[in-house]
Coordinates of N, CA, C and O in Angstrom, one line a residue:
M11 N 0.8 -1.2 0.0 CA 0.0 0.0 0.0 C 0.9 1.2 0.0 O 1.7 1.4 0.9
A12 N 0.7 2.1 -1.0 CA 1.5 3.3 -1.1 C 0.5 4.5 -0.7 O -0.6 4.5 -1.1
V13 N 1.0 5.4 0.2 CA 0.2 6.5 0.7 C 1.0 7.8 0.4 O 2.2 7.9 0.6
F14 N 0.2 8.8 -0.2 CA 0.8 10.1 -0.4 C 0.5 11.0 0.8 O -0.7 11.0 1.3
S15 N 1.5 11.7 1.3 CA 1.2 12.7 2.3 C 2.3 13.7 2.3 O 3.1 13.8 1.3
E16 N 2.4 14.5 3.3 CA 3.4 15.6 3.3 C 4.3 15.5 4.6 O 3.8 15.4 5.7
M17 N 5.6 15.4 4.3 CA 6.6 15.3 5.4 C 6.8 16.7 6.0 O 6.6 17.7 5.3
K18 N 7.2 16.8 7.2 CA 7.6 18.1 7.8 C 8.9 18.5 7.1 O 9.7 17.7 6.7
S19 N 9.2 19.8 7.1 CA 10.5 20.3 6.6 C 11.0 21.3 7.6 O 10.3 21.8 8.4
N20 N 12.3 21.6 7.4 CA 13.0 22.6 8.3 C 12.6 24.0 8.0 O 12.6 24.9 8.8
T21 N 12.2 24.3 6.7 CA 11.9 25.6 6.3 C 10.5 25.8 5.7 O 10.0 24.8 5.1
A22 N 10.0 26.9 5.8 CA 8.6 27.2 5.2 C 8.8 27.3 3.7 O 7.9 26.9 3.0
S23 N 9.9 27.7 3.2 CA 10.1 27.9 1.8 C 10.1 26.6 1.1 O 9.6 26.5 -0.1
S24 N 10.6 25.5 1.7 CA 10.6 24.2 1.0 C 9.2 23.7 0.8 O 8.9 23.0 -0.1
R25 N 8.2 24.1 1.7 CA 6.8 23.7 1.6 C 6.2 24.4 0.4 O 5.4 23.9 -0.3
S26 N 6.5 25.7 0.3 CA 5.9 26.5 -0.8 C 6.4 26.2 -2.2 O 5.7 26.4 -3.1
T27 N 7.6 25.5 -2.3 CA 8.1 25.2 -3.6 C 7.6 23.8 -4.0 O 7.8 23.4 -5.1
S28 N 6.9 23.1 -3.2 CA 6.4 21.8 -3.5 C 5.4 21.9 -4.6 O 4.5 22.7 -4.7
L29 N 5.5 20.9 -5.6 CA 4.5 20.9 -6.7 C 3.1 20.5 -6.3 O 2.1 20.9 -6.8
T30 N 3.1 19.7 -5.2 CA 1.8 19.2 -4.7 C 1.9 19.3 -3.2 O 2.9 19.3 -2.6
N31 N 0.7 19.3 -2.5 CA 0.7 19.2 -1.1 C 1.2 17.9 -0.6 O 1.8 17.8 0.5
D32 N 0.8 16.8 -1.3 CA 1.2 15.5 -0.9 C 2.5 15.1 -1.6 O 2.4 14.4 -2.6
S33 N 3.6 15.6 -1.1 CA 4.9 15.4 -1.8 C 5.7 14.2 -1.4 O 6.8 14.0 -1.9
T34 N 5.1 13.4 -0.5 CA 5.9 12.2 0.0 C 5.1 10.9 -0.2 O 3.9 10.9 0.1
V35 N 5.7 9.9 -0.8 CA 5.1 8.6 -1.0 C 5.7 7.7 0.1 O 6.9 7.7 0.3
S36 N 4.9 7.0 0.8 CA 5.3 6.1 1.9 C 4.8 4.7 1.6 O 3.7 4.6 1.1
F37 N 5.6 3.7 1.9 CA 5.1 2.3 1.8 C 6.0 1.4 2.7 O 7.1 1.8 3.0
V38 N 5.4 0.3 3.0 CA 6.1 -0.7 3.8 C 6.9 -1.7 2.9 O 6.4 -2.1 1.9
V39 N 8.1 -1.9 3.3 CA 9.0 -2.8 2.5 C 9.2 -4.1 3.4 O 9.8 -4.0 4.5
G40 N 8.9 -5.2 2.9 CA 9.1 -6.5 3.6 C 8.5 -6.6 5.0 O 9.0 -7.3 5.8
R41 N 7.4 -5.9 5.2 CA 6.7 -5.9 6.5 C 7.5 -5.4 7.7 O 7.1 -5.5 8.8
K42 N 8.8 -5.0 7.4 CA 9.7 -4.6 8.5 C 10.1 -3.2 8.5 O 10.4 -2.6 9.6
T43 N 10.2 -2.6 7.4 CA 10.7 -1.2 7.3 C 9.7 -0.3 6.6 O 8.8 -0.8 5.8
L44 N 9.7 1.0 6.9 CA 8.9 2.0 6.3 C 9.8 2.9 5.4 O 10.8 3.4 5.8
F45 N 9.4 3.0 4.1 CA 10.2 3.7 3.2 C 9.4 5.1 2.9 O 8.3 5.0 2.5
L46 N 10.1 6.2 3.0 CA 9.6 7.5 2.7 C 10.4 8.1 1.5 O 11.6 8.3 1.6
F47 N 9.7 8.4 0.4 CA 10.3 9.0 -0.8 C 9.7 10.3 -1.0 O 8.5 10.5 -1.4
N48 N 10.5 11.4 -0.8 CA 10.0 12.8 -1.0 C 10.2 13.1 -2.5 O 11.3 13.2 -3.0
L49 N 9.1 13.5 -3.2 CA 9.2 13.8 -4.6 C 10.0 15.1 -4.8 O 10.5 15.3 -5.9
D50 N 10.1 16.0 -3.8 CA 10.8 17.2 -3.9 C 12.3 17.0 -3.6 O 13.1 17.9 -3.9
D51 N 12.7 15.8 -3.1 CA 14.1 15.5 -2.8 C 14.3 14.0 -3.1 O 14.6 13.2 -2.2
P52 N 14.3 13.7 -4.4 CA 14.3 12.3 -4.8 C 15.7 11.6 -4.5 O 15.8 10.4 -4.5
D53 N 16.7 12.4 -4.3 CA 18.1 11.8 -4.1 C 18.3 11.4 -2.6 O 19.3 10.8 -2.3
N54 N 17.3 11.7 -1.7 CA 17.5 11.3 -0.3 C 16.3 10.6 0.2 O 15.6 11.1 1.1
P55 N 16.0 9.4 -0.2 CA 14.9 8.6 0.3 C 15.2 8.2 1.8 O 16.4 8.1 2.1
I56 N 14.2 7.9 2.6 CA 14.4 7.6 4.0 C 13.8 6.2 4.2 O 12.7 5.9 3.8
E57 N 14.6 5.3 4.8 CA 14.2 4.0 5.1 C 14.2 3.8 6.7 O 15.3 4.0 7.2
L58 N 13.1 3.6 7.3 CA 13.0 3.5 8.8 C 12.8 2.0 9.2 O 11.9 1.4 8.8
A59 N 13.8 1.5 10.0 CA 13.7 0.2 10.5 C 13.2 0.3 12.0 O 13.6 1.3 12.6
F60 N 12.5 -0.7 12.5 CA 12.0 -0.7 13.8 C 12.5 -1.9 14.6 O 13.0 -2.8 14.1
Q61 N 12.4 -1.8 15.9 CA 12.8 -2.9 16.8 C 12.2 -4.2 16.5 O 10.9 -4.2 16.2
G62 N 12.9 -5.3 16.5 CA 12.4 -6.6 16.1 C 11.3 -7.1 17.1 O 10.4 -7.8 16.7
R63 N 11.4 -6.6 18.3 CA 10.4 -7.1 19.3 C 9.0 -6.6 19.0 O 8.0 -7.1 19.5
Y64 N 8.8 -5.5 18.1 CA 7.5 -5.0 17.7 C 6.8 -6.0 16.8 O 5.6 -6.0 16.7
G65 N 7.5 -6.8 16.0 CA 6.9 -7.7 15.1 C 6.9 -7.0 13.7 O 7.6 -6.1 13.4
N66 N 6.0 -7.5 12.8 CA 5.8 -6.9 11.5 C 4.9 -5.8 11.5 O 4.0 -5.7 12.4
I67 N 5.0 -4.9 10.6 CA 4.2 -3.7 10.4 C 2.8 -4.2 9.9 O 2.8 -4.9 8.8
V68 N 1.7 -3.9 10.5 CA 0.4 -4.3 10.0 C -0.3 -3.1 9.4 O -1.2 -3.3 8.6
G69 N 0.1 -1.9 9.7 CA -0.5 -0.7 9.1 C 0.1 0.5 9.6 O 0.7 0.5 10.7
Y70 N -0.1 1.6 8.9 CA 0.3 2.9 9.4 C -0.6 4.0 8.8 O -1.2 3.8 7.8
R71 N -0.7 5.1 9.5 CA -1.6 6.2 9.1 C -0.9 7.5 9.4 O -0.3 7.7 10.4
W72 N -0.9 8.4 8.4 CA -0.4 9.8 8.6 C -1.5 10.6 9.3 O -2.7 10.4 9.1
F73 N -1.1 11.5 10.2 CA -2.0 12.3 10.9 C -1.3 13.6 11.4 O -0.1 13.6 11.4
G74 N -2.1 14.6 11.7 CA -1.5 15.8 12.3 C -0.6 16.5 11.3 O -0.7 16.4 10.1
D75 N 0.4 17.1 11.8 CA 1.4 17.9 11.1 C 2.6 17.0 10.8 O 3.7 17.2 11.3
G76 N 2.5 16.0 10.0 CA 3.6 15.1 9.6 C 3.9 14.0 10.5 O 5.0 13.5 10.5
Y77 N 2.9 13.5 11.3 CA 3.1 12.4 12.2 C 2.6 11.1 11.6 O 1.7 11.2 10.8
M78 N 3.1 10.0 12.1 CA 2.6 8.7 11.6 C 2.4 7.8 12.8 O 3.2 7.7 13.7
L79 N 1.2 7.1 12.8 CA 0.8 6.1 13.7 C 1.1 4.8 13.0 O 0.6 4.6 11.9
I80 N 1.9 3.9 13.7 CA 2.3 2.6 13.1 C 1.9 1.5 14.1 O 2.2 1.6 15.2
G81 N 1.2 0.5 13.5 CA 0.8 -0.7 14.3 C 1.6 -1.9 13.9 O 2.0 -2.1 12.7
F82 N 2.0 -2.7 14.9 CA 2.8 -3.9 14.7 C 2.1 -5.2 15.2 O 1.3 -5.1 16.2
T83 N 2.4 -6.3 14.6 CA 1.8 -7.6 14.9 C 1.9 -8.0 16.4 O 1.0 -8.6 16.9
N84 N 2.9 -7.6 17.1 CA 3.1 -8.0 18.5 C 2.4 -7.1 19.5 O 2.6 -7.2 20.7
G85 N 1.5 -6.3 19.0 CA 0.6 -5.5 19.8 C 1.1 -4.1 20.1 O 0.5 -3.4 20.9
F86 N 2.1 -3.6 19.4 CA 2.7 -2.3 19.7 C 2.1 -1.2 18.8 O 1.9 -1.5 17.6
L87 N 1.9 0.0 19.3 CA 1.6 1.2 18.6 C 2.7 2.1 18.8 O 3.1 2.3 19.9
I88 N 3.2 2.8 17.7 CA 4.2 3.8 17.9 C 3.8 5.0 17.1 O 3.0 4.9 16.1
V89 N 4.3 6.2 17.5 CA 4.2 7.4 16.7 C 5.5 8.0 16.4 O 6.4 8.0 17.3
I90 N 5.7 8.3 15.1 CA 7.0 9.0 14.7 C 6.6 10.3 14.0 O 5.5 10.5 13.6
S91 N 7.6 11.2 14.0 CA 7.4 12.4 13.3 C 8.3 12.4 12.0 O 9.3 11.7 12.0
T92 N 7.9 13.1 11.0 CA 8.7 13.1 9.8 C 9.5 14.4 9.7 O 10.1 14.7 8.7
H93 N 9.6 15.2 10.8 CA 10.4 16.4 10.8 C 11.9 15.9 10.7 O 12.3 15.0 11.4
P94 N 12.7 16.5 9.9 CA 14.1 16.1 9.7 C 14.8 15.9 11.0 O 15.6 15.0 11.2
K95 N 14.6 16.8 12.0 CA 15.3 16.7 13.3 C 14.8 15.5 14.2 O 15.5 15.1 15.1
E96 N 13.6 15.0 13.9 CA 13.0 14.0 14.7 C 12.9 12.6 14.0 O 12.5 11.6 14.6
I97 N 13.4 12.5 12.7 CA 13.3 11.3 11.9 C 14.0 10.2 12.7 O 15.2 10.4 13.1
G98 N 13.4 9.1 12.8 CA 14.0 7.9 13.5 C 13.8 7.9 15.0 O 14.1 6.9 15.6
Q99 N 13.2 8.9 15.5 CA 12.9 8.9 16.9 C 11.4 8.6 17.2 O 10.5 9.1 16.5
E100 N 11.2 7.7 18.1 CA 9.8 7.3 18.5 C 9.3 8.4 19.5 O 9.9 8.5 20.6
L101 N 8.2 9.0 19.1 CA 7.6 10.0 20.0 C 6.7 9.4 21.0 O 6.4 9.9 22.1
F102 N 6.2 8.2 20.7 CA 5.3 7.5 21.5 C 5.4 6.0 21.2 O 5.6 5.6 20.1
Q103 N 5.3 5.2 22.3 CA 5.4 3.7 22.1 C 4.6 3.1 23.2 O 4.8 3.4 24.3
S104 N 3.8 2.1 22.8 CA 3.0 1.4 23.9 C 2.6 0.0 23.3 O 2.2 -0.1 22.2
K105 N 2.6 -0.9 24.2 CA 2.1 -2.3 23.9 C 0.6 -2.2 24.2 O 0.2 -2.4 25.4
T106 N -0.2 -2.0 23.2 CA -1.7 -1.8 23.4 C -2.5 -3.1 23.4 O -3.6 -3.2 24.0
H107 N -2.0 -4.2 22.8 CA -2.6 -5.5 22.7 C -1.7 -6.5 23.3 O -0.5 -6.6 22.9
R108 N -2.2 -7.4 24.1 CA -1.3 -8.4 24.8 C -0.7 -9.4 23.8 O 0.5 -9.6 23.8
D109 N -1.5 -10.0 22.9 CA -1.0 -11.0 22.0 C -0.7 -10.5 20.5 O 0.3 -10.8 20.0
V110 N -1.7 -9.9 19.9 CA -1.6 -9.5 18.5 C -2.4 -8.2 18.2 O -3.4 -8.0 18.8
L111 N -1.9 -7.5 17.3 CA -2.6 -6.3 16.7 C -2.7 -6.6 15.2 O -1.8 -6.9 14.6
N112 N -4.0 -6.4 14.7 CA -4.2 -6.8 13.3 C -4.3 -5.6 12.4 O -4.0 -5.7 11.2
D113 N -4.8 -4.4 12.9 CA -5.0 -3.3 12.0 C -5.2 -2.0 12.9 O -5.5 -2.1 14.1
I114 N -5.0 -0.8 12.3 CA -5.2 0.4 12.9 C -6.0 1.3 12.0 O -6.0 1.1 10.7
A115 N -6.7 2.3 12.5 CA -7.4 3.3 11.7 C -7.5 4.6 12.5 O -7.3 4.7 13.7
I116 N -7.7 5.7 11.7 CA -7.8 7.0 12.3 C -9.0 7.7 11.8 O -9.3 7.6 10.6
S117 N -9.7 8.4 12.6 CA -10.8 9.3 12.2 C -10.4 10.7 12.4 O -10.2 11.2 13.6
F118 N -10.1 11.4 11.3 CA -9.7 12.8 11.4 C -10.8 13.7 12.0 O -10.5 14.7 12.7
S119 N -12.0 13.4 11.6 CA -13.1 14.3 12.1 C -13.3 14.2 13.6 O -13.8 15.1 14.3
L120 N -13.0 13.0 14.2 CA -13.2 12.8 15.6 C -11.9 13.0 16.4 O -11.8 13.1 17.6
S121 N -10.8 13.0 15.6 CA -9.4 13.1 16.2 C -9.2 11.9 17.1 O -8.7 12.0 18.2
K122 N -9.6 10.7 16.6 CA -9.5 9.5 17.3 C -8.7 8.4 16.5 O -8.7 8.5 15.3
A123 N -8.1 7.5 17.2 CA -7.5 6.3 16.6 C -8.1 5.0 17.1 O -8.7 5.0 18.2
A124 N -8.0 4.0 16.4 CA -8.5 2.7 16.8 C -7.5 1.6 16.4 O -6.8 1.7 15.4
S125 N -7.4 0.6 17.3 CA -6.6 -0.6 16.9 C -7.4 -1.8 17.2 O -8.3 -1.8 18.0
I126 N -7.1 -2.9 16.5 CA -7.9 -4.1 16.6 C -7.0 -5.3 16.8 O -5.9 -5.4 16.1
G127 N -7.3 -6.1 17.7 CA -6.5 -7.3 18.0 C -7.0 -7.9 19.3 O -7.8 -7.3 20.1
D128 N -6.6 -9.1 19.6 CA -7.0 -9.8 20.9 C -8.5 -9.8 21.1 O -9.0 -9.7 22.2
N129 N -9.3 -10.0 20.0 CA -10.8 -10.0 20.0 C -11.4 -8.7 20.6 O -12.5 -8.8 21.2
C130 N -10.7 -7.6 20.4 CA -11.3 -6.3 20.9 C -10.8 -5.2 20.0 O -9.8 -5.3 19.3
V131 N -11.6 -4.1 20.1 CA -11.2 -2.8 19.4 C -10.9 -1.9 20.5 O -11.7 -1.7 21.5
K132 N -9.8 -1.2 20.5 CA -9.4 -0.1 21.4 C -9.4 1.2 20.8 O -8.9 1.4 19.7
L133 N -10.0 2.2 21.4 CA -10.1 3.5 20.9 C -9.3 4.5 21.7 O -9.3 4.4 23.0
Y134 N -8.6 5.4 21.0 CA -7.7 6.4 21.7 C -8.0 7.8 21.1 O -8.4 8.0 20.0
D135 N -7.7 8.8 21.9 CA -7.7 10.2 21.5 C -6.3 10.4 20.9 O -5.3 10.1 21.5
L136 N -6.2 11.0 19.7 CA -5.0 11.3 19.1 C -4.1 12.3 19.9 O -2.9 12.3 19.7
K137 N -4.7 13.1 20.7 CA -3.9 14.0 21.5 C -3.3 13.3 22.7 O -2.3 13.9 23.3
D138 N -3.8 12.2 23.1 CA -3.2 11.4 24.2 C -3.4 9.9 24.0 O -4.3 9.3 24.5
L139 N -2.5 9.3 23.2 CA -2.6 7.9 22.9 C -2.4 7.0 24.0 O -2.6 5.8 24.0
Q140 N -1.8 7.5 25.1 CA -1.4 6.7 26.3 C -2.7 6.1 26.9 O -2.6 5.0 27.4
D141 N -3.8 6.8 26.9 CA -5.0 6.3 27.5 C -6.0 5.7 26.5 O -6.3 6.4 25.5
T142 N -6.4 4.5 26.8 CA -7.5 3.9 26.0 C -8.8 4.4 26.6 O -9.1 4.2 27.7
Y143 N -9.6 5.1 25.8 CA -10.8 5.7 26.3 C -12.0 4.8 26.1 O -13.1 5.0 26.7
A144 N -11.9 3.7 25.3 CA -13.0 2.8 25.1 C -12.5 1.5 24.6 O -11.5 1.5 23.8
I145 N -13.1 0.4 25.0 CA -12.8 -0.9 24.5 C -14.1 -1.6 24.1 O -15.0 -1.7 24.8
I146 N -14.1 -2.1 22.9 CA -15.2 -2.9 22.4 C -14.8 -4.3 22.3 O -13.9 -4.7 21.5
N147 N -15.4 -5.2 23.1 CA -15.1 -6.6 23.1 C -16.0 -7.3 22.1 O -17.2 -7.1 22.2
L148 N -15.4 -8.1 21.3 CA -16.2 -8.8 20.3 C -16.3 -10.3 20.5 O -15.2 -10.9 20.8
E149 N -17.4 -10.9 20.4 CA -17.6 -12.3 20.6 C -17.4 -13.0 19.3 O -18.4 -13.4 18.6
V150 N -16.2 -13.2 18.9 CA -15.8 -13.9 17.7 C -14.8 -14.9 17.9 O -14.1 -14.9 19.0
E151 N -14.5 -15.8 17.0 CA -13.5 -16.8 17.1 C -12.2 -16.1 17.3 O -11.8 -15.2 16.6
S152 N -11.4 -16.7 18.2 CA -10.1 -16.1 18.6 C -9.2 -16.0 17.3 O -9.1 -16.9 16.5
G153 N -8.7 -14.8 17.1 CA -7.7 -14.5 16.0 C -8.4 -14.2 14.7 O -7.7 -14.1 13.7
S154 N -9.7 -14.1 14.7 CA -10.4 -13.9 13.4 C -10.6 -12.4 13.1 O -11.0 -12.1 11.9
L155 N -10.3 -11.5 14.0 CA -10.4 -10.0 13.6 C -9.4 -9.7 12.6 O -8.2 -10.1 12.7
H156 N -9.8 -8.9 11.6 CA -8.9 -8.7 10.4 C -8.6 -7.2 10.2 O -7.5 -6.8 10.2
K157 N -9.7 -6.4 9.9 CA -9.5 -5.0 9.5 C -10.5 -4.2 10.1 O -11.6 -4.6 10.5
L158 N -10.2 -2.9 10.2 CA -11.2 -1.9 10.7 C -11.0 -0.6 9.9 O -9.9 -0.3 9.4
E159 N -12.2 0.2 9.8 CA -12.1 1.5 9.1 C -13.2 2.3 9.6 O -14.3 1.9 9.9
W160 N -13.0 3.6 9.7 CA -14.0 4.6 10.1 C -14.6 5.2 8.8 O -13.9 5.3 7.8
S161 N -15.9 5.6 8.9 CA -16.5 6.4 7.8 C -15.8 7.7 7.8 O -15.2 8.2 8.8
S162 N -15.9 8.5 6.7 CA -15.2 9.8 6.6 C -15.7 10.8 7.6 O -14.9 11.6 8.0
D163 N -17.0 10.7 8.0 CA -17.5 11.6 9.0 C -17.3 11.2 10.5 O -17.6 11.8 11.4
G164 N -16.7 10.0 10.7 CA -16.4 9.5 12.0 C -17.6 8.9 12.7 O -17.5 8.4 13.8
Q165 N -18.8 8.8 12.1 CA -20.0 8.3 12.8 C -20.0 6.8 12.9 O -20.6 6.2 13.8
L166 N -19.4 6.1 11.9 CA -19.4 4.6 11.9 C -18.0 4.0 11.9 O -17.1 4.6 11.3
L167 N -17.8 3.0 12.7 CA -16.6 2.2 12.7 C -16.9 0.8 12.3 O -17.7 0.1 13.0
S168 N -16.4 0.3 11.2 CA -16.7 -1.1 10.8 C -15.5 -2.0 11.0 O -14.3 -1.6 10.8
I169 N -15.8 -3.2 11.4 CA -14.8 -4.2 11.7 C -15.1 -5.4 10.9 O -16.2 -5.9 10.8
A170 N -14.1 -6.0 10.2 CA -14.2 -7.2 9.4 C -13.4 -8.3 10.0 O -12.3 -8.1 10.5
T171 N -14.0 -9.5 9.9 CA -13.2 -10.7 10.3 C -12.7 -11.4 9.1 O -13.2 -11.2 8.0
N172 N -11.8 -12.3 9.3 CA -11.3 -13.1 8.1 C -12.3 -14.2 7.7 O -12.0 -14.9 6.7
K173 N -13.4 -14.3 8.4 CA -14.5 -15.2 8.0 C -15.6 -14.5 7.2 O -16.6 -15.1 6.9
G174 N -15.4 -13.2 7.0 CA -16.4 -12.5 6.2 C -17.5 -11.8 7.0 O -18.4 -11.2 6.4
E175 N -17.4 -11.8 8.3 CA -18.3 -11.1 9.1 C -18.0 -9.6 9.2 O -16.8 -9.3 9.2
I176 N -19.0 -8.8 9.2 CA -18.7 -7.3 9.4 C -19.6 -6.8 10.5 O -20.8 -7.1 10.6
F177 N -18.9 -6.1 11.4 CA -19.6 -5.4 12.6 C -19.4 -3.9 12.4 O -18.3 -3.4 12.1
T178 N -20.5 -3.2 12.5 CA -20.5 -1.7 12.4 C -21.0 -1.1 13.6 O -22.1 -1.5 14.1
Y179 N -20.3 -0.2 14.2 CA -20.6 0.5 15.5 C -20.8 2.0 15.2 O -20.1 2.6 14.4
L180 N -21.8 2.6 15.9 CA -22.0 4.0 15.8 C -21.1 4.6 16.8 O -21.2 4.3 18.0
T181 N -20.2 5.4 16.4 CA -19.2 6.0 17.3 C -19.5 7.5 17.6 O -18.9 8.1 18.5
R182 N -20.3 8.1 16.8 CA -20.7 9.5 17.1 C -22.2 9.6 16.7 O -22.5 9.3 15.5
L183 N -23.0 10.1 17.6 CA -24.4 10.3 17.3 C -24.6 11.6 16.5 O -24.1 12.6 17.0
P184 N -25.3 11.5 15.4 CA -25.6 12.8 14.7 C -26.5 13.7 15.5 O -27.3 13.2 16.3
V185 N -26.3 15.0 15.4 CA -27.1 16.0 16.1 C -28.4 16.1 15.4 O -28.4 16.6 14.3
L186 N -29.5 15.7 16.0 CA -30.8 15.8 15.4 C -31.7 16.4 16.5 O -31.7 16.0 17.6
G187 N -32.5 17.3 16.1 CA -33.4 18.0 17.1 C -34.4 18.8 16.3 O -34.3 19.0 15.1
D188 N -35.4 19.2 17.1 CA -36.5 20.0 16.5 C -37.1 20.8 17.6 O -37.0 20.5 18.8
T189 N -37.8 21.9 17.3 CA -38.5 22.7 18.3 C -39.9 22.9 17.8 O -40.2 22.9 16.6
N190 N -40.8 23.2 18.8 CA -42.2 23.5 18.5 C -42.6 24.4 19.7 O -42.8 24.0 20.8
K191 N -42.8 25.7 19.4 CA -43.2 26.7 20.3 C -42.1 26.8 21.4 O -41.0 27.1 21.2
T192 N -42.5 26.3 22.7 CA -41.5 26.4 23.8 C -40.9 25.0 24.1 O -40.2 24.9 25.1
T193 N -41.1 24.1 23.2 CA -40.6 22.7 23.5 C -39.5 22.4 22.5 O -39.6 22.7 21.3
A194 N -38.4 21.9 23.0 CA -37.3 21.4 22.2 C -37.0 19.9 22.4 O -37.2 19.4 23.6
A195 N -36.7 19.2 21.4 CA -36.4 17.8 21.5 C -35.1 17.5 20.7 O -34.9 18.1 19.6
Y196 N -34.3 16.6 21.2 CA -33.1 16.2 20.5 C -32.8 14.8 20.8 O -33.2 14.2 21.8
L197 N -32.1 14.1 19.9 CA -31.8 12.7 19.9 C -30.7 12.5 20.9 O -29.6 13.1 20.7
T198 N -30.9 11.8 22.0 CA -29.8 11.5 23.0 C -29.2 10.1 22.9 O -28.2 9.9 23.4
S199 N -29.9 9.2 22.2 CA -29.4 7.9 21.9 C -30.3 7.4 20.7 O -31.2 8.1 20.3
L200 N -29.9 6.2 20.2 CA -30.7 5.7 19.1 C -32.1 5.4 19.5 O -33.0 5.3 18.6
L201 N -32.4 5.2 20.8 CA -33.7 4.9 21.3 C -34.4 5.9 22.1 O -35.5 5.7 22.6
E202 N -33.8 7.1 22.3 CA -34.3 8.1 23.2 C -34.3 9.5 22.6 O -33.2 9.9 22.1
V203 N -35.4 10.2 22.8 CA -35.4 11.6 22.4 C -35.7 12.4 23.7 O -36.6 12.1 24.5
T204 N -34.9 13.4 24.0 CA -35.1 14.2 25.2 C -35.7 15.6 24.9 O -35.4 16.2 23.9

């Protein structure tokens, strides 16, 4: 999987000379290293290797101002920055799943991240990945969780198993309401209007 994004740079002028906003191509090589190829600086590609204890890379997502969230098979989540002074440094590292991590996803509209593994989905705030703010336990065959993805508006989180099952959760309730004279009503849950 190749992803286009924008690396941080040392100077503001280097950003303004970029032909496109997404001037960096990133992809995983051999499930062990992450390769960053800056189209504005093709002579200096960057290859990032990670600690062997993390396992294989299962996924990565760009977020914020040049940051990357990377998930590994042995249950680790890490955050790196693409700023030249910080390349190669882990800004955050945590073993979020005891046995296995299968996939990660980010909702930009909610500023949340999710990881899937050990028969559960864990949700995190991108501003503080250290704390898991919600856990969704799934009653599925052990090891069958495969992928997850948020809808673009962040309202739905879908989880797929390797057996073809799909679970979809409402992660944000749309704001729905109405008024009539001095009475106001709004949706407080899928089953309740206040």
